XYZ file of C-alpha atoms in Angstrom:
331
model
C -8.429 97.912 166.295
C -9.249 97.079 169.896
C -11.140 99.380 172.243
C -8.050 100.096 174.334
C -6.276 101.986 171.508
C -6.396 105.786 171.391
C -4.939 107.783 168.501
C -4.231 111.514 168.720
C -2.755 113.896 166.132
C -1.444 117.285 167.235
C -1.172 120.689 165.606
C -0.807 120.737 161.829
C -0.453 116.932 161.716
C -4.199 116.393 162.068
C -4.840 115.963 158.336
C -2.158 113.285 158.182
C -3.542 111.817 161.408
C -7.006 111.458 159.883
C -5.465 109.440 157.045
C -3.699 107.164 159.545
C -6.909 106.722 161.526
C -8.863 105.846 158.381
C -6.274 103.222 157.442
C -6.615 101.749 160.942
C -10.409 101.695 160.690
C -10.821 104.106 163.579
C -11.012 107.856 164.211
C -8.835 110.367 165.985
C -9.494 110.851 169.676
C -10.526 114.315 170.830
C -8.067 116.683 172.460
C -7.721 120.404 173.128
C -4.873 122.780 172.301
C -5.562 126.054 174.108
C -3.701 129.253 173.242
C -3.079 132.079 175.702
C -2.364 135.742 175.070
C 1.163 135.537 176.472
C 2.179 132.853 173.956
C 1.805 129.910 176.330
C -0.483 126.992 175.586
C -2.075 123.982 177.264
C -2.732 120.649 175.561
C -4.853 117.874 177.031
C -6.911 114.832 176.019
C -10.697 115.220 176.123
C -11.379 111.521 176.602
C -10.570 109.023 179.331
C -7.190 107.413 178.555
C -6.806 105.413 181.760
C -5.241 102.009 180.999
C -5.297 102.758 177.254
C -2.616 102.125 174.631
C -2.116 105.689 173.347
C -0.408 106.882 170.154
C 0.394 110.555 169.548
C 1.192 111.647 165.973
C 3.264 114.784 165.589
C 5.367 115.592 162.517
C 7.883 118.147 163.728
C 8.498 120.385 160.742
C 8.663 124.162 160.778
C 5.684 126.019 159.326
C 4.421 129.620 159.263
C 1.669 128.973 161.790
C 3.759 126.950 164.233
C 7.490 126.496 164.635
C 9.234 123.193 165.140
C 9.952 124.213 168.748
C 6.256 124.919 169.354
C 5.451 121.443 168.080
C 8.107 119.855 170.256
C 6.702 121.592 173.350
C 3.163 120.503 172.512
C 4.272 116.942 171.987
C 6.158 116.803 175.280
C 3.412 118.528 177.311
C 0.662 116.400 175.785
C 2.507 113.120 176.378
C 3.104 114.229 179.967
C -0.619 114.917 180.370
C -1.408 111.438 179.043
C 0.955 109.864 181.544
C -0.597 111.892 184.369
C -4.015 110.713 183.167
C -2.911 107.090 183.749
C -2.452 105.933 180.150
C -1.071 102.389 180.151
C 1.428 103.108 177.371
C 2.321 106.239 175.414
C 3.937 105.956 171.981
C 5.174 109.062 170.166
C 4.607 108.602 166.421
C 6.924 111.036 164.636
C 6.631 110.841 160.832
C 9.290 113.548 160.603
C 11.585 113.855 163.610
C 13.384 117.183 163.880
C 16.911 117.919 165.164
C 18.310 114.694 163.691
C 21.153 116.234 161.682
C 23.083 117.355 164.765
C 23.880 113.900 166.115
C 27.584 114.276 166.960
C 30.238 116.855 167.784
C 31.829 118.237 164.629
C 33.403 121.280 166.319
C 34.709 121.929 169.833
C 31.860 122.440 172.347
C 29.237 121.453 169.770
C 25.842 120.294 171.062
C 24.597 116.768 170.409
C 21.021 117.889 169.891
C 19.638 114.472 168.950
C 20.468 113.188 172.428
C 18.988 116.251 174.160
C 15.746 115.897 172.219
C 15.516 112.237 173.227
C 15.957 113.224 176.862
C 13.099 115.724 176.635
C 10.725 113.157 175.167
C 11.718 110.486 177.667
C 11.388 112.870 180.623
C 7.575 112.933 180.408
C 7.185 109.165 180.444
C 6.957 108.253 176.750
C 7.337 104.479 176.489
C 8.133 104.133 172.810
C 9.075 106.227 169.776
C 8.174 105.422 166.174
C 9.866 107.524 163.481
C 10.154 107.327 159.704
C 13.520 107.482 157.912
C 15.641 109.336 160.439
C 18.863 110.938 159.233
C 21.192 108.598 161.139
C 19.649 105.358 162.374
C 22.477 104.489 164.786
C 22.345 107.945 166.369
C 18.545 107.714 166.702
C 18.665 104.304 168.348
C 21.503 105.249 170.694
C 20.007 108.597 171.720
C 16.855 107.037 173.205
C 16.763 104.748 176.208
C 13.134 103.812 175.570
C 12.122 101.451 172.780
C 12.459 102.822 169.279
C 10.969 101.658 166.002
C 12.289 102.864 162.659
C 10.010 102.736 159.633
C 11.283 103.117 156.079
C 9.400 104.709 153.187
C 11.502 102.746 150.692
C 8.811 100.271 149.520
C 6.387 103.144 149.011
C 8.831 105.270 146.999
C 9.943 102.309 144.899
C 6.408 101.782 143.665
C 6.461 105.258 142.097
C 10.045 104.928 140.832
C 9.175 101.752 138.941
C 6.232 103.464 137.273
C 8.408 106.396 136.187
C 11.297 104.222 134.952
C 9.070 102.323 132.489
C 11.334 99.337 132.085
C 14.629 101.233 131.691
C 17.962 100.184 133.174
C 18.413 101.955 136.505
C 21.258 103.333 138.567
C 20.585 104.404 142.156
C 22.628 107.446 143.142
C 23.667 108.428 146.636
C 24.259 112.204 146.652
C 27.154 111.708 149.093
C 29.315 108.926 150.520
C 27.293 108.792 153.733
C 24.169 107.606 151.944
C 25.723 104.707 150.017
C 24.208 102.058 152.306
C 20.781 103.658 151.805
C 21.312 103.545 148.042
C 22.306 99.868 148.177
C 19.130 98.986 150.127
C 17.045 100.922 147.615
C 18.749 99.126 144.721
C 18.290 95.731 146.380
C 14.553 96.287 146.670
C 14.366 97.528 143.073
C 16.095 94.354 141.859
C 13.430 92.283 143.596
C 10.744 93.931 141.468
C 12.305 94.441 138.045
C 14.235 92.369 135.542
C 16.202 95.409 134.382
C 19.751 96.161 135.455
C 20.066 98.149 138.712
C 23.478 99.625 139.563
C 24.662 101.919 142.391
C 26.821 105.054 142.209
C 27.523 108.065 144.399
C 28.525 111.706 144.116
C 31.527 113.117 145.942
C 30.554 115.721 148.526
C 33.071 117.756 150.518
C 31.934 119.920 153.438
C 34.510 122.375 154.757
C 34.142 125.672 156.654
C 30.354 125.625 156.196
C 30.775 125.287 152.442
C 29.884 122.283 150.305
C 31.942 121.424 147.251
C 32.721 118.374 145.163
C 30.437 116.875 142.545
C 32.467 114.104 140.927
C 30.355 111.089 140.032
C 31.750 107.712 141.089
C 30.083 105.140 138.842
C 28.474 104.872 135.403
C 25.115 106.404 134.506
C 25.349 106.766 130.718
C 22.254 105.520 128.910
C 20.445 104.711 132.178
C 17.716 106.229 134.325
C 19.306 107.742 137.438
C 17.421 107.704 140.746
C 18.958 110.029 143.366
C 17.989 108.754 146.821
C 18.209 110.635 150.132
C 16.388 110.764 153.447
C 15.390 114.432 153.104
C 15.626 117.444 150.844
C 16.314 120.728 152.631
C 17.652 123.552 150.438
C 17.937 121.229 147.443
C 21.634 121.987 146.895
C 22.740 118.378 147.377
C 20.113 117.066 144.955
C 20.965 119.779 142.419
C 24.671 118.896 142.547
C 23.905 115.193 142.085
C 21.506 115.966 139.229
C 24.156 117.965 137.371
C 26.712 115.178 137.910
C 24.307 112.602 136.446
C 23.582 114.851 133.469
C 27.312 115.245 132.781
C 27.624 111.473 133.017
C 25.083 110.953 130.242
C 22.017 109.706 132.140
C 18.935 109.365 129.932
C 16.596 110.570 132.690
C 17.086 111.767 136.254
C 14.684 111.450 139.197
C 15.080 112.192 142.900
C 13.356 110.335 145.723
C 13.423 111.385 149.385
C 11.169 110.642 152.325
C 10.962 114.163 153.735
C 10.547 117.249 151.579
C 11.567 120.154 153.807
C 12.207 122.558 150.875
C 13.560 125.555 152.811
C 15.327 128.681 151.600
C 15.813 128.868 147.839
C 14.833 125.229 147.261
C 12.154 126.074 144.647
C 14.688 127.855 142.419
C 17.556 125.447 143.147
C 15.421 122.444 142.238
C 13.873 124.216 139.272
C 16.460 122.786 136.864
C 15.120 121.183 133.687
C 17.651 118.398 134.176
C 15.445 116.842 136.870
C 12.611 114.859 135.275
C 10.691 114.212 138.462
C 10.798 114.327 142.233
C 9.187 111.951 144.751
C 8.608 112.709 148.445
C 6.116 111.526 151.048
C 3.532 113.573 152.921
C 5.350 113.452 156.272
C 5.782 117.175 155.513
C 3.258 118.935 153.270
C 5.134 120.578 150.340
C 3.559 123.969 151.011
C 6.778 125.842 150.235
C 6.616 124.654 146.612
C 3.080 125.850 145.958
C 2.915 127.974 142.818
C 6.391 126.965 141.608
C 7.484 124.977 138.569
C 8.925 122.277 140.828
C 5.456 121.500 142.181
C 4.365 120.361 138.709
C 7.097 117.701 138.689
C 6.562 116.640 142.292
C 4.794 113.416 143.241
C 3.692 113.229 146.881
C 3.431 109.632 148.087
C 1.017 108.964 150.939
C 2.896 107.459 153.898
C -0.125 107.239 156.186
C -0.818 103.582 155.396
C 2.711 102.569 156.344
C 2.442 104.502 159.604
C -0.920 102.848 160.269
C 0.526 99.388 159.645
C 3.364 100.141 162.082
C 0.917 101.341 164.761
C -1.162 98.186 164.265
C 1.961 96.040 164.572
C 3.052 97.722 167.806
C -0.447 97.535 169.284
C -0.820 93.830 168.483
C 2.732 92.822 169.399
C 3.780 92.384 165.769
C 6.992 93.331 163.992
C 7.712 96.796 162.612
C 11.004 95.523 161.193
C 9.056 93.143 158.943
C 7.502 96.165 157.223
C 10.989 97.287 156.175
C 11.925 93.929 154.658
C 11.904 93.438 150.895
C 8.237 93.196 150.013
C 5.784 94.123 147.329
C 5.643 97.910 147.064
C 2.764 99.502 148.988
C-alpha cells in the first residue's frame, strides 16, 4: 500500500479491521472515540489525514455494548471529521450495512429507510461506499448518489460448500422467490468448480399481515445435497422453513450459507433443528448470539477480511471491484 492510504476501523469493528489491515500489509490508523456522561460522544482521527485516501470500516450490526444507531452516528460524525481535516477522499467500508430491508413502500406512508440512510452518509462528504452483499442491490445503488461498490461473499462461501459437499450432486435453494437470481449465480459459480450436477430450486414464501406462510418446494432435491443460500439470517425462520421443505423433498444433506449472520430473537432455537447439517456465514457480524448453543457447533465462520482488503486495494489503485465478483477460484 502507498503512504497516502489511511485505514480506520470504528467501534466493535476493530478486530475485523485489524484482519483487513494485515491482509493489506499495513496497520490501522489511530483514532479516538470519547464517551461523555450524557450519552454523547466525539470521534476524531489522531493522525494527519490531509490529502490522504481514507477508508473507514464500520459494520453496522446491533450489539449489547453499542446499538446500530450508535454505530451509524459514529460513522457519520467520524467521516465528517475526516472531511473537515482535509482528507482527499473518504470511503465508507461497510461489511454489513444496516437498514437495507426497508427499501420501498409496502404500506401507505411507509418510510424508505435505505434512501434516508444514504442521505445521512452523503451529507458529511463521503465520496464512496463499499458494502458486502446488500439485501437489494438495485435499491442500494439507486439510494446513493455517490459511487458505490458491491462486494459478494459468494466465492468465499463456495469454497466451504464444496468441502462439505464431498463430491455429491448439489441443488442450490433460494428460500423465497426473491432470491432466485442469487441462487442461480451461486449455482453458476459452483458449476465452474465441480463436475457434479448443480440444480436450482426455491421455496414458496408468502408474507401477509406481518405473518409468513408457505413452504412448498419448487424443484427436485431427492438424493442430493441441498444448499440454502440467502444474504442474511435474522430470526432463522426463513432458513428453518426451507430446511424442512428440503427434508420433506428427500434431500440427503442440507446446508445453509449466508453472508451475514444476524441471529436475533429465537434464532438459536429455531435453527437448532437436526435437519440442518451445517451453516456457513462470514464474520461481517460476529456470531456472539449463538455462543453456548448447539447451533454454534455446526456453524462455520468464513473470514471475509481478505475480500474486503482486496476491494480496498482495488479502489485505492484504480482497479476493478466488479472483477472480484466474477467467477473465479474460491478464496
